[in-house]
PDB file of C-alpha atoms in Angstrom:
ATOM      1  CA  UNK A   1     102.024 -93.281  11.513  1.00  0.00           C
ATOM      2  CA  UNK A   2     105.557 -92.888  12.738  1.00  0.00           C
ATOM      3  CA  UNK A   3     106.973 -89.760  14.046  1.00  0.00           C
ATOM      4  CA  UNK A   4     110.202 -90.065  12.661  1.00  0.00           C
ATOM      5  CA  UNK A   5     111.617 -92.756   9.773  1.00  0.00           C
ATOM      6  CA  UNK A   6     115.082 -93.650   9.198  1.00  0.00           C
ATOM      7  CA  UNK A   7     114.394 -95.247   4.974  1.00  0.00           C
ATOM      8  CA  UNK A   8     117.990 -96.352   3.841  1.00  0.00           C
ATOM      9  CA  UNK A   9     120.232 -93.841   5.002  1.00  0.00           C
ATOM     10  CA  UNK A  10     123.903 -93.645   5.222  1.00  0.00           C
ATOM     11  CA  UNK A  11     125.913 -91.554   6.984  1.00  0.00           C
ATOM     12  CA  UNK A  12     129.080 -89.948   7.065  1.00  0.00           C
ATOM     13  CA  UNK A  13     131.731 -87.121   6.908  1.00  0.00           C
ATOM     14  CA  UNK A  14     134.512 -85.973   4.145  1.00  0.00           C
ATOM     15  CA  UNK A  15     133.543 -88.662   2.149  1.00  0.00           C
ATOM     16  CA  UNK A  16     133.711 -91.432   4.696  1.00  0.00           C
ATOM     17  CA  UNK A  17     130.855 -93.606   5.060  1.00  0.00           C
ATOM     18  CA  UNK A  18     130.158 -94.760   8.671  1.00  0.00           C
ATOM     19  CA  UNK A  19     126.794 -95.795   8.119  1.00  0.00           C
ATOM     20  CA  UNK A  20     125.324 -97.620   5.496  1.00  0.00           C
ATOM     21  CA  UNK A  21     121.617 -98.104   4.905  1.00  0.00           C
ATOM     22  CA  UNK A  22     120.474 -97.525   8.091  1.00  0.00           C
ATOM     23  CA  UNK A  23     116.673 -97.632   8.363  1.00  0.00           C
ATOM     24  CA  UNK A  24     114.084 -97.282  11.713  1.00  0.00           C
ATOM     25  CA  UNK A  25     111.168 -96.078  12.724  1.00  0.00           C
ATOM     26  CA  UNK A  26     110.496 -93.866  15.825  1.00  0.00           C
ATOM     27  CA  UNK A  27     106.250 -93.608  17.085  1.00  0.00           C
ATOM     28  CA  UNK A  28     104.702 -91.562  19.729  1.00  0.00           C
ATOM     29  CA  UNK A  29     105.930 -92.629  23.354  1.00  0.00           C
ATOM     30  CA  UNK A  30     108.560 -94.387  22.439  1.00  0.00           C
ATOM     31  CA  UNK A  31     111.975 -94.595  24.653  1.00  0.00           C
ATOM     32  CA  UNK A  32     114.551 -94.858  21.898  1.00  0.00           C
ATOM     33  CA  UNK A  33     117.925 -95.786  23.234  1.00  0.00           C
ATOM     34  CA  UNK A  34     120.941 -95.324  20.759  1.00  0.00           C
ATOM     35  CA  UNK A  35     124.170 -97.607  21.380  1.00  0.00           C
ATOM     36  CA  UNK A  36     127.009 -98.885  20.042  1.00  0.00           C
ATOM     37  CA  UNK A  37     131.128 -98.654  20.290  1.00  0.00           C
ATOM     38  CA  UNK A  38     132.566 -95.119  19.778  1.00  0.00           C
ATOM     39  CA  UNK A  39     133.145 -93.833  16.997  1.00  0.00           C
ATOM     40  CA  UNK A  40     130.092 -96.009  15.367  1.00  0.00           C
ATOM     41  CA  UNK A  41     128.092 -92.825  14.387  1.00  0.00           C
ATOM     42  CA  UNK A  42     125.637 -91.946  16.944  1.00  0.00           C
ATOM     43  CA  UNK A  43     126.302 -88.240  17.086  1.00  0.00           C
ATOM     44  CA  UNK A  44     126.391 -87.692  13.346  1.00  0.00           C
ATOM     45  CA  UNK A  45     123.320 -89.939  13.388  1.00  0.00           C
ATOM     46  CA  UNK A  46     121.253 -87.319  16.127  1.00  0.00           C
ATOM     47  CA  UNK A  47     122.473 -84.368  13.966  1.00  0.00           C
ATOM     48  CA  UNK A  48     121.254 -85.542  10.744  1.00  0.00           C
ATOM     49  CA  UNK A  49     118.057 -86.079  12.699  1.00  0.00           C
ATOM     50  CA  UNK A  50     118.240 -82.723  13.784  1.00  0.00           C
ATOM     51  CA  UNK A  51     119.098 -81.391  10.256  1.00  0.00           C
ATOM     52  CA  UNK A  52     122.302 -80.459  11.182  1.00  0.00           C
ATOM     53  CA  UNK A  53     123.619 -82.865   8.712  1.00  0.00           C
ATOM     54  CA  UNK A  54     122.643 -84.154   5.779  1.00  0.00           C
ATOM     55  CA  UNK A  55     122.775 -87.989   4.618  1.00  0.00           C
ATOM     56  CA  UNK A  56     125.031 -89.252   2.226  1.00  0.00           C
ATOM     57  CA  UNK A  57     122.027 -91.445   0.829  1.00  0.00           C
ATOM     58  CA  UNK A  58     118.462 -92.069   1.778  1.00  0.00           C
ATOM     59  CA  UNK A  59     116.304 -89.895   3.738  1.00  0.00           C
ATOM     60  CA  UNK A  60     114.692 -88.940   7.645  1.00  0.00           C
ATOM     61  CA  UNK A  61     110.926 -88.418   7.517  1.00  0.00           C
ATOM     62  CA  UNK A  62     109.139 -86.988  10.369  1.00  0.00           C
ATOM     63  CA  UNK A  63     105.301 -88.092  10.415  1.00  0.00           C
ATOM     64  CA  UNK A  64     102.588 -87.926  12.637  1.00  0.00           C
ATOM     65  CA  UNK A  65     102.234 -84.029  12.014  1.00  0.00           C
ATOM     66  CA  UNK A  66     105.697 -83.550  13.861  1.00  0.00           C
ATOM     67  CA  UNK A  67     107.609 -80.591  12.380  1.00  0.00           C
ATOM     68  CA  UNK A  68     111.574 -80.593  12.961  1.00  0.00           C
ATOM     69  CA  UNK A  69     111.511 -77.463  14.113  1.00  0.00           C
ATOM     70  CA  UNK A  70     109.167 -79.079  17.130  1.00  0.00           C
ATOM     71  CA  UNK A  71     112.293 -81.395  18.392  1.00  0.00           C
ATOM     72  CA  UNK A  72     113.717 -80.477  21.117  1.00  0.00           C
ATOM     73  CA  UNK A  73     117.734 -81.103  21.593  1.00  0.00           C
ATOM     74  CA  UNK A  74     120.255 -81.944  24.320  1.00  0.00           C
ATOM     75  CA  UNK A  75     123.487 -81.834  22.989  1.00  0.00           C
ATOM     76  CA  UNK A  76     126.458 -83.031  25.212  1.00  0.00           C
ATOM     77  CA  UNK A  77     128.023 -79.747  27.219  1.00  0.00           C
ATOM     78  CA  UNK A  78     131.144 -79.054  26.183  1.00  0.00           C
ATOM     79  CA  UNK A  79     133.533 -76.719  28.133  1.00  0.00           C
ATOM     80  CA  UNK A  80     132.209 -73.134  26.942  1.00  0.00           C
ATOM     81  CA  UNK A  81     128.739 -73.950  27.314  1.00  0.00           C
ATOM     82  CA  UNK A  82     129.240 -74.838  31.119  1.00  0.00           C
ATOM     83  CA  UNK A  83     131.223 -71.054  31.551  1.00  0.00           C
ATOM     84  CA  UNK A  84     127.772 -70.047  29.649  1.00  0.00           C
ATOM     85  CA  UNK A  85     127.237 -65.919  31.472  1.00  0.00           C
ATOM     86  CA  UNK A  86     123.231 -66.136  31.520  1.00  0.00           C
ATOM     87  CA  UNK A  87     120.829 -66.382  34.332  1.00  0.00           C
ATOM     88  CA  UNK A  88     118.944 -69.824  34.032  1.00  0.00           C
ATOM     89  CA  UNK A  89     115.621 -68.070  33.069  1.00  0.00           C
ATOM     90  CA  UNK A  90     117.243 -66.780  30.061  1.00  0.00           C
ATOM     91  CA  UNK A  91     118.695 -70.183  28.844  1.00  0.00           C
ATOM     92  CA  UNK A  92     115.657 -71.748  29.464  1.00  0.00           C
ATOM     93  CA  UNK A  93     113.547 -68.887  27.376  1.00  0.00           C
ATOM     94  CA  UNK A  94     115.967 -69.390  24.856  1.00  0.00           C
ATOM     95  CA  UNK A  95     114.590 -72.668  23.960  1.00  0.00           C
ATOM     96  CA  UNK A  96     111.179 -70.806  22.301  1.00  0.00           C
ATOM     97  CA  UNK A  97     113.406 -68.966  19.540  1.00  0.00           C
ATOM     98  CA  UNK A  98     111.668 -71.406  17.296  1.00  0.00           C
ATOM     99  CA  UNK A  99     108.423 -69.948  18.167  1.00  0.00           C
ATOM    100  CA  UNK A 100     109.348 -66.473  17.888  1.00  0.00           C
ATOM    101  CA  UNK A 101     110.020 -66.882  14.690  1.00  0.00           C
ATOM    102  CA  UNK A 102     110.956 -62.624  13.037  1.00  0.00           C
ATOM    103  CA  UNK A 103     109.410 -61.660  16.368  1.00  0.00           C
ATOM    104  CA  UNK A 104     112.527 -60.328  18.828  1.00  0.00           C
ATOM    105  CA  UNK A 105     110.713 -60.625  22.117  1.00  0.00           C
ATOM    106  CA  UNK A 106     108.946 -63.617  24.168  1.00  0.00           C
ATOM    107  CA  UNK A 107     105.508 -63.302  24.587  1.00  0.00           C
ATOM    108  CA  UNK A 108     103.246 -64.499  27.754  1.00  0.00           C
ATOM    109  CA  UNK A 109     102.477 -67.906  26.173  1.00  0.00           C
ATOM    110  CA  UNK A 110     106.333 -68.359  26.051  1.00  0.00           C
ATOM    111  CA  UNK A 111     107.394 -66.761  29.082  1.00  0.00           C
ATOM    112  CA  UNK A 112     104.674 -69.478  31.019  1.00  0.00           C
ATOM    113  CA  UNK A 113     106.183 -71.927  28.990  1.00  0.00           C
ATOM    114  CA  UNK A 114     109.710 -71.370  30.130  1.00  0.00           C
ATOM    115  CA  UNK A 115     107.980 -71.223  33.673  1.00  0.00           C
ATOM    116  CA  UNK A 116     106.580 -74.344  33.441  1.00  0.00           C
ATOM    117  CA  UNK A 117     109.472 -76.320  32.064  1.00  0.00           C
ATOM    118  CA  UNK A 118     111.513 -75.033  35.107  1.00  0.00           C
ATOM    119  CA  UNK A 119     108.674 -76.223  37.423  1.00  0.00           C
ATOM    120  CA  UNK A 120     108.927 -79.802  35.991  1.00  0.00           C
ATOM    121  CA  UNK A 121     112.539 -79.805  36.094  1.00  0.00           C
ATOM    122  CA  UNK A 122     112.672 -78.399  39.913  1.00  0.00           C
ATOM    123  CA  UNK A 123     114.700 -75.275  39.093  1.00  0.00           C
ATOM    124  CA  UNK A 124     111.800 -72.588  39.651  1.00  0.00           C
ATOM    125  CA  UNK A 125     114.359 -70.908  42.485  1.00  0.00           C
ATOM    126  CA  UNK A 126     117.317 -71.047  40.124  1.00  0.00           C
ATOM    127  CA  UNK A 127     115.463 -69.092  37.761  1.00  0.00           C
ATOM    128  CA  UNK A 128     118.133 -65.731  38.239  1.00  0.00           C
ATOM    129  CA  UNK A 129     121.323 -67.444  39.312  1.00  0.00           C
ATOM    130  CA  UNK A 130     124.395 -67.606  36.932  1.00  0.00           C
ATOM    131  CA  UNK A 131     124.250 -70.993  35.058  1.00  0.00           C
ATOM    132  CA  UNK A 132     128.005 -70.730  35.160  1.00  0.00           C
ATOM    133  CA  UNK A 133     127.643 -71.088  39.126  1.00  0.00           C
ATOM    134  CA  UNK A 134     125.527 -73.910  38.960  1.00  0.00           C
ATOM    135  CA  UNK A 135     126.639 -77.806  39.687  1.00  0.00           C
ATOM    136  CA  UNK A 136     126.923 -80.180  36.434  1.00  0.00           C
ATOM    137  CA  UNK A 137     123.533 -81.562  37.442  1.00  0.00           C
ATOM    138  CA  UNK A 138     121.748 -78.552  37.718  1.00  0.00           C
ATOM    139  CA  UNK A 139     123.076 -77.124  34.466  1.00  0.00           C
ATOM    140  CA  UNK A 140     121.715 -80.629  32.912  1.00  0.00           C
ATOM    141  CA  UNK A 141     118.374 -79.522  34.493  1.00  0.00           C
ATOM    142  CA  UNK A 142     118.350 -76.480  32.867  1.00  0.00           C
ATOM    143  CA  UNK A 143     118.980 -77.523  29.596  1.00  0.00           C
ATOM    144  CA  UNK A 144     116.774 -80.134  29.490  1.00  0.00           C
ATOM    145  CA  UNK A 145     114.325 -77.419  30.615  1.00  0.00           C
ATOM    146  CA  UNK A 146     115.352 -75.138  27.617  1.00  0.00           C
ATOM    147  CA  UNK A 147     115.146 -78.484  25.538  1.00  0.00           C
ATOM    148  CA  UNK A 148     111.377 -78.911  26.472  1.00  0.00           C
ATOM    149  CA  UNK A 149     110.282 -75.365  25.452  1.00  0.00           C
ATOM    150  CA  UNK A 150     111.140 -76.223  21.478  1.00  0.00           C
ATOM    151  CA  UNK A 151     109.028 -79.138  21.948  1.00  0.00           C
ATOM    152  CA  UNK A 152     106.034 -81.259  23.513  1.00  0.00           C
ATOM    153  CA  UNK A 153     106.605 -84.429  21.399  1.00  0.00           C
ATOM    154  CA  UNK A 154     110.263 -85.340  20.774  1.00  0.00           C
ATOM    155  CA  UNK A 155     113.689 -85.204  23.008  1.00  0.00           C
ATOM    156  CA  UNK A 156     117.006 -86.288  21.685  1.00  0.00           C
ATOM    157  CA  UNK A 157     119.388 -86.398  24.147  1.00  0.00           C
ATOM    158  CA  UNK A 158     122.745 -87.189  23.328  1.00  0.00           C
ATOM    159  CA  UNK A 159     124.606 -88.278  26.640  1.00  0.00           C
ATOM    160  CA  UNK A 160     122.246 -86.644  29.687  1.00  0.00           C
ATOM    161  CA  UNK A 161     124.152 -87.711  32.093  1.00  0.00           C
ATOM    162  CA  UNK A 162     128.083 -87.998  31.127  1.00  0.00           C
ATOM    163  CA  UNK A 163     130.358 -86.328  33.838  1.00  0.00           C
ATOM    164  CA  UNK A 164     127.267 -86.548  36.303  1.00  0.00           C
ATOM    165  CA  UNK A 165     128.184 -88.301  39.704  1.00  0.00           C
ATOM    166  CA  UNK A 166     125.706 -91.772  40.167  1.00  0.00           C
ATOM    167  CA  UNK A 167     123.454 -89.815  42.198  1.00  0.00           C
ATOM    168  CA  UNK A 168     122.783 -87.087  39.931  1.00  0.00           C
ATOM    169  CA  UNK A 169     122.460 -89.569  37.152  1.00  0.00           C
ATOM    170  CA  UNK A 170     119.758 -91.510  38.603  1.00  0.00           C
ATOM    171  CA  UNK A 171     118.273 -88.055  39.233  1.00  0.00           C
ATOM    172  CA  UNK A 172     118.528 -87.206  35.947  1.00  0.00           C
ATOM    173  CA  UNK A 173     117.369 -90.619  34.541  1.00  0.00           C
ATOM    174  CA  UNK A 174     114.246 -90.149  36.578  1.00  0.00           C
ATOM    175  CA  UNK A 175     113.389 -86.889  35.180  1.00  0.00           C
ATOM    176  CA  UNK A 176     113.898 -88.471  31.844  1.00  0.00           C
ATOM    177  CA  UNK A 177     111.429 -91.185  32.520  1.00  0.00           C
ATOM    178  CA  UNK A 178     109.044 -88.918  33.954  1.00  0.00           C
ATOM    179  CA  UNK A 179     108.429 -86.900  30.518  1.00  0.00           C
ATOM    180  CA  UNK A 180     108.604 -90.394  28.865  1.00  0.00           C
ATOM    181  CA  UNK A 181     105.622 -91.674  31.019  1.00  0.00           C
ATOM    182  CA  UNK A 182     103.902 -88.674  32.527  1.00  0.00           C
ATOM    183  CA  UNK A 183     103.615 -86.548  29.466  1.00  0.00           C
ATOM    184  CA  UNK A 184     104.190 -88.955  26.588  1.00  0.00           C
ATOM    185  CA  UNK A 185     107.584 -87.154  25.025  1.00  0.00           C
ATOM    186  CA  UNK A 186     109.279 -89.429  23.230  1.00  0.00           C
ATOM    187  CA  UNK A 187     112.687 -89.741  23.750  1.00  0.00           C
ATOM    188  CA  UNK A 188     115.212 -90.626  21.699  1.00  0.00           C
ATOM    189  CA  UNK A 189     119.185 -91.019  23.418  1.00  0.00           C
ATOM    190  CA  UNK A 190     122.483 -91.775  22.946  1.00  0.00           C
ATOM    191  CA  UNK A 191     124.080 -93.415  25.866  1.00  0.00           C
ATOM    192  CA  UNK A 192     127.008 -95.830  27.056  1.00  0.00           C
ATOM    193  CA  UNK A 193     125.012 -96.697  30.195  1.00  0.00           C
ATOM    194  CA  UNK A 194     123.701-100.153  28.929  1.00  0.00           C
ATOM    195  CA  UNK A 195     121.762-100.799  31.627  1.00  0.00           C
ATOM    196  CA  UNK A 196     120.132 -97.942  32.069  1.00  0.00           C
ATOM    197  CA  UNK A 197     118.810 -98.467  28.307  1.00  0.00           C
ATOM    198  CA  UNK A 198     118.178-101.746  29.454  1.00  0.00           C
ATOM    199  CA  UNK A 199     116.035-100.215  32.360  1.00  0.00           C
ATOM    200  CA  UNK A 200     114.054 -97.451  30.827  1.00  0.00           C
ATOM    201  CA  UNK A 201     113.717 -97.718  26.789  1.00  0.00           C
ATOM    202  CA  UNK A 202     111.237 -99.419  25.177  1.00  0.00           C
ATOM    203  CA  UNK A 203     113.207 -99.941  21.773  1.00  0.00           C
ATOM    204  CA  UNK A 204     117.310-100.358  21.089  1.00  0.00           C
ATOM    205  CA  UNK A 205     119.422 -99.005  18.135  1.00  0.00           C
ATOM    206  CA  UNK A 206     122.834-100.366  18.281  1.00  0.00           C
ATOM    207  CA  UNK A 207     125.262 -99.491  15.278  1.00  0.00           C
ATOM    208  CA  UNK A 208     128.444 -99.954  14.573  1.00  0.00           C
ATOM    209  CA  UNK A 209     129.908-103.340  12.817  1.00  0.00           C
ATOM    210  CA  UNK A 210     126.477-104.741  13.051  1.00  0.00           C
ATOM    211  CA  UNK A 211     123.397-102.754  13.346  1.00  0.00           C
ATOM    212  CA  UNK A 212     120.202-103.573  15.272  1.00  0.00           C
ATOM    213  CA  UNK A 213     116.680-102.095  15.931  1.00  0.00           C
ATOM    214  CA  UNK A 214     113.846-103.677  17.851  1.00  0.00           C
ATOM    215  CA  UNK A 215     112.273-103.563  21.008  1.00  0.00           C
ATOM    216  CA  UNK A 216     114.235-104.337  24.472  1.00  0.00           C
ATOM    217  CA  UNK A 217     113.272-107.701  25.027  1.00  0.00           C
ATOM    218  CA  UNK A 218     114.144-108.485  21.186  1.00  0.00           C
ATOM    219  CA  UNK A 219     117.557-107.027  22.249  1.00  0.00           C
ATOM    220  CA  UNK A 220     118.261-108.550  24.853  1.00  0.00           C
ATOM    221  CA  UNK A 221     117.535-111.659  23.248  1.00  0.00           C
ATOM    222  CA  UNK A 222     120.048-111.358  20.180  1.00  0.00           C
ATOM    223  CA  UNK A 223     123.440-112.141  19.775  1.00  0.00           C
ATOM    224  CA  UNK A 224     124.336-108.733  19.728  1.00  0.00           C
ATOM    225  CA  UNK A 225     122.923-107.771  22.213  1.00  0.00           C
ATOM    226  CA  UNK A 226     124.096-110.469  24.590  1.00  0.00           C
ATOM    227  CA  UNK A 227     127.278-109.751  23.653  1.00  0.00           C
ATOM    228  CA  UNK A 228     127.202-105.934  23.997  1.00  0.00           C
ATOM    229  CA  UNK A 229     125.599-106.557  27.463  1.00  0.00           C
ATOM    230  CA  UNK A 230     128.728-109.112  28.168  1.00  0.00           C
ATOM    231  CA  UNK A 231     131.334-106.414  27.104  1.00  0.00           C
ATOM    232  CA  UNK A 232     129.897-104.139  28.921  1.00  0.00           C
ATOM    233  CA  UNK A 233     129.438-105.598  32.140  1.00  0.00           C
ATOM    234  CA  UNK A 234     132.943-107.047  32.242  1.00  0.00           C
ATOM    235  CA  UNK A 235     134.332-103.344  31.729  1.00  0.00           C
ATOM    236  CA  UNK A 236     132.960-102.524  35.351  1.00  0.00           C
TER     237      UNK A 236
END
């Protein structure tokens, strides 16, 4: 049974379709890689996921006993969240509000959560530095971290790695893969890095124009995708 299904939907904002009948199908371990030319949808796409949204027409399903509230989120930064005045620890804890539910405290299961999300993302001796004095790849680290306390099945990640320098990004990539392959998240993530999609998912959503879902290889094999992958490339 799928984890999450896309059945129909279209998307949009004041009234303004940008997607129409969208439909796709997410299962357990998958690398979901979300492309397309700006504008196309992608972000409004992650937050009706998320709930944030709702769709115009048709609907998201989660499956697979996944609960929304069990999805964990990495939004793109924006300028206030980098000037964020927290110590890491406390980001990251934030991440198990879900859990808490009416309770207003973190209890030990949490608090060794939060530890052990820091440990995976290498950021144990960060834990009571300023995230506002931390480098943009760190503070990625960290977030990711808070993303993987909501959850221990599903990551969307819109962007990871934008304003990260190549380093950092392949870093941050490998981290990515890691909970992918080591601990069977599946991830779901926006990105204009077409070949690192090409590298690391195991499925492609592209929408926009014309919309495609299938594996990589089925990709990479279509007319849209060779021209995508064309484009792309000549840009660099």
């Amino acid at each position: 049974m799928a984890q999450l299904s896309c059945q129909g939907v279209s998307l949009g904002y004041d009234g303004k379709e940008i997607l129409h009948d969208l439909s796709f199908t997410v299962n357990e371990g998958d690398y979901l890689c979300i492309v397309g030319e700006n504008g196309s949808g992608k972000s409004t796409l992650m937050k009706t996921i998320l709930g944030l949204h709702s769709p115009m027409k048709g609907k998201i399903v989660t499956g697979d006993g996944l609960k929304q509230t069990e999805i964990g989120y990495l939004p793109q930064q924006t300028v206030v969240q980098k000037d964020f005045p927290a110590s890491v620890r406390e980001i990251v804890l934030s991440g198990c509000q879900a859990r808490c539910g009416l309770r207003p405290f973190y209890n030990a299961e949490e608090k060794q959560l939060a530890a052990e999300a820091m440990e995976k993302m290498n950021i144990t001796h960060l834990a009571k530095r300023c995230y506002r004095e931390l480098s943009g790849g760190q503070q990625q680290r960290v977030l990711l971290a808070r993303a993987l306390c909501a959850t221990r099945k599903v990551l969307l990640l819109d962007e990871p790695v934008s304003g990260l320098d190549p380093k950092v990004t392949v870093e941050m990539y490998r981290l990515i893969h890691e909970l992918n392959v080591r601990d069977g998240i599946t991830v779901i993530m926006i990105s204009h890095d077409i070949a690192a999609a090409m590298r690391y998912a195991t499925h492609i959503l592209h929408i926009g124009k014309t919309v495609f879902f299938g594996t990589k290889l089925e990709y990479m094999d279509s007319d849209i995708g060779r021209g995508f992958t064309d484009e792309e490339g000549g840009e660099e």
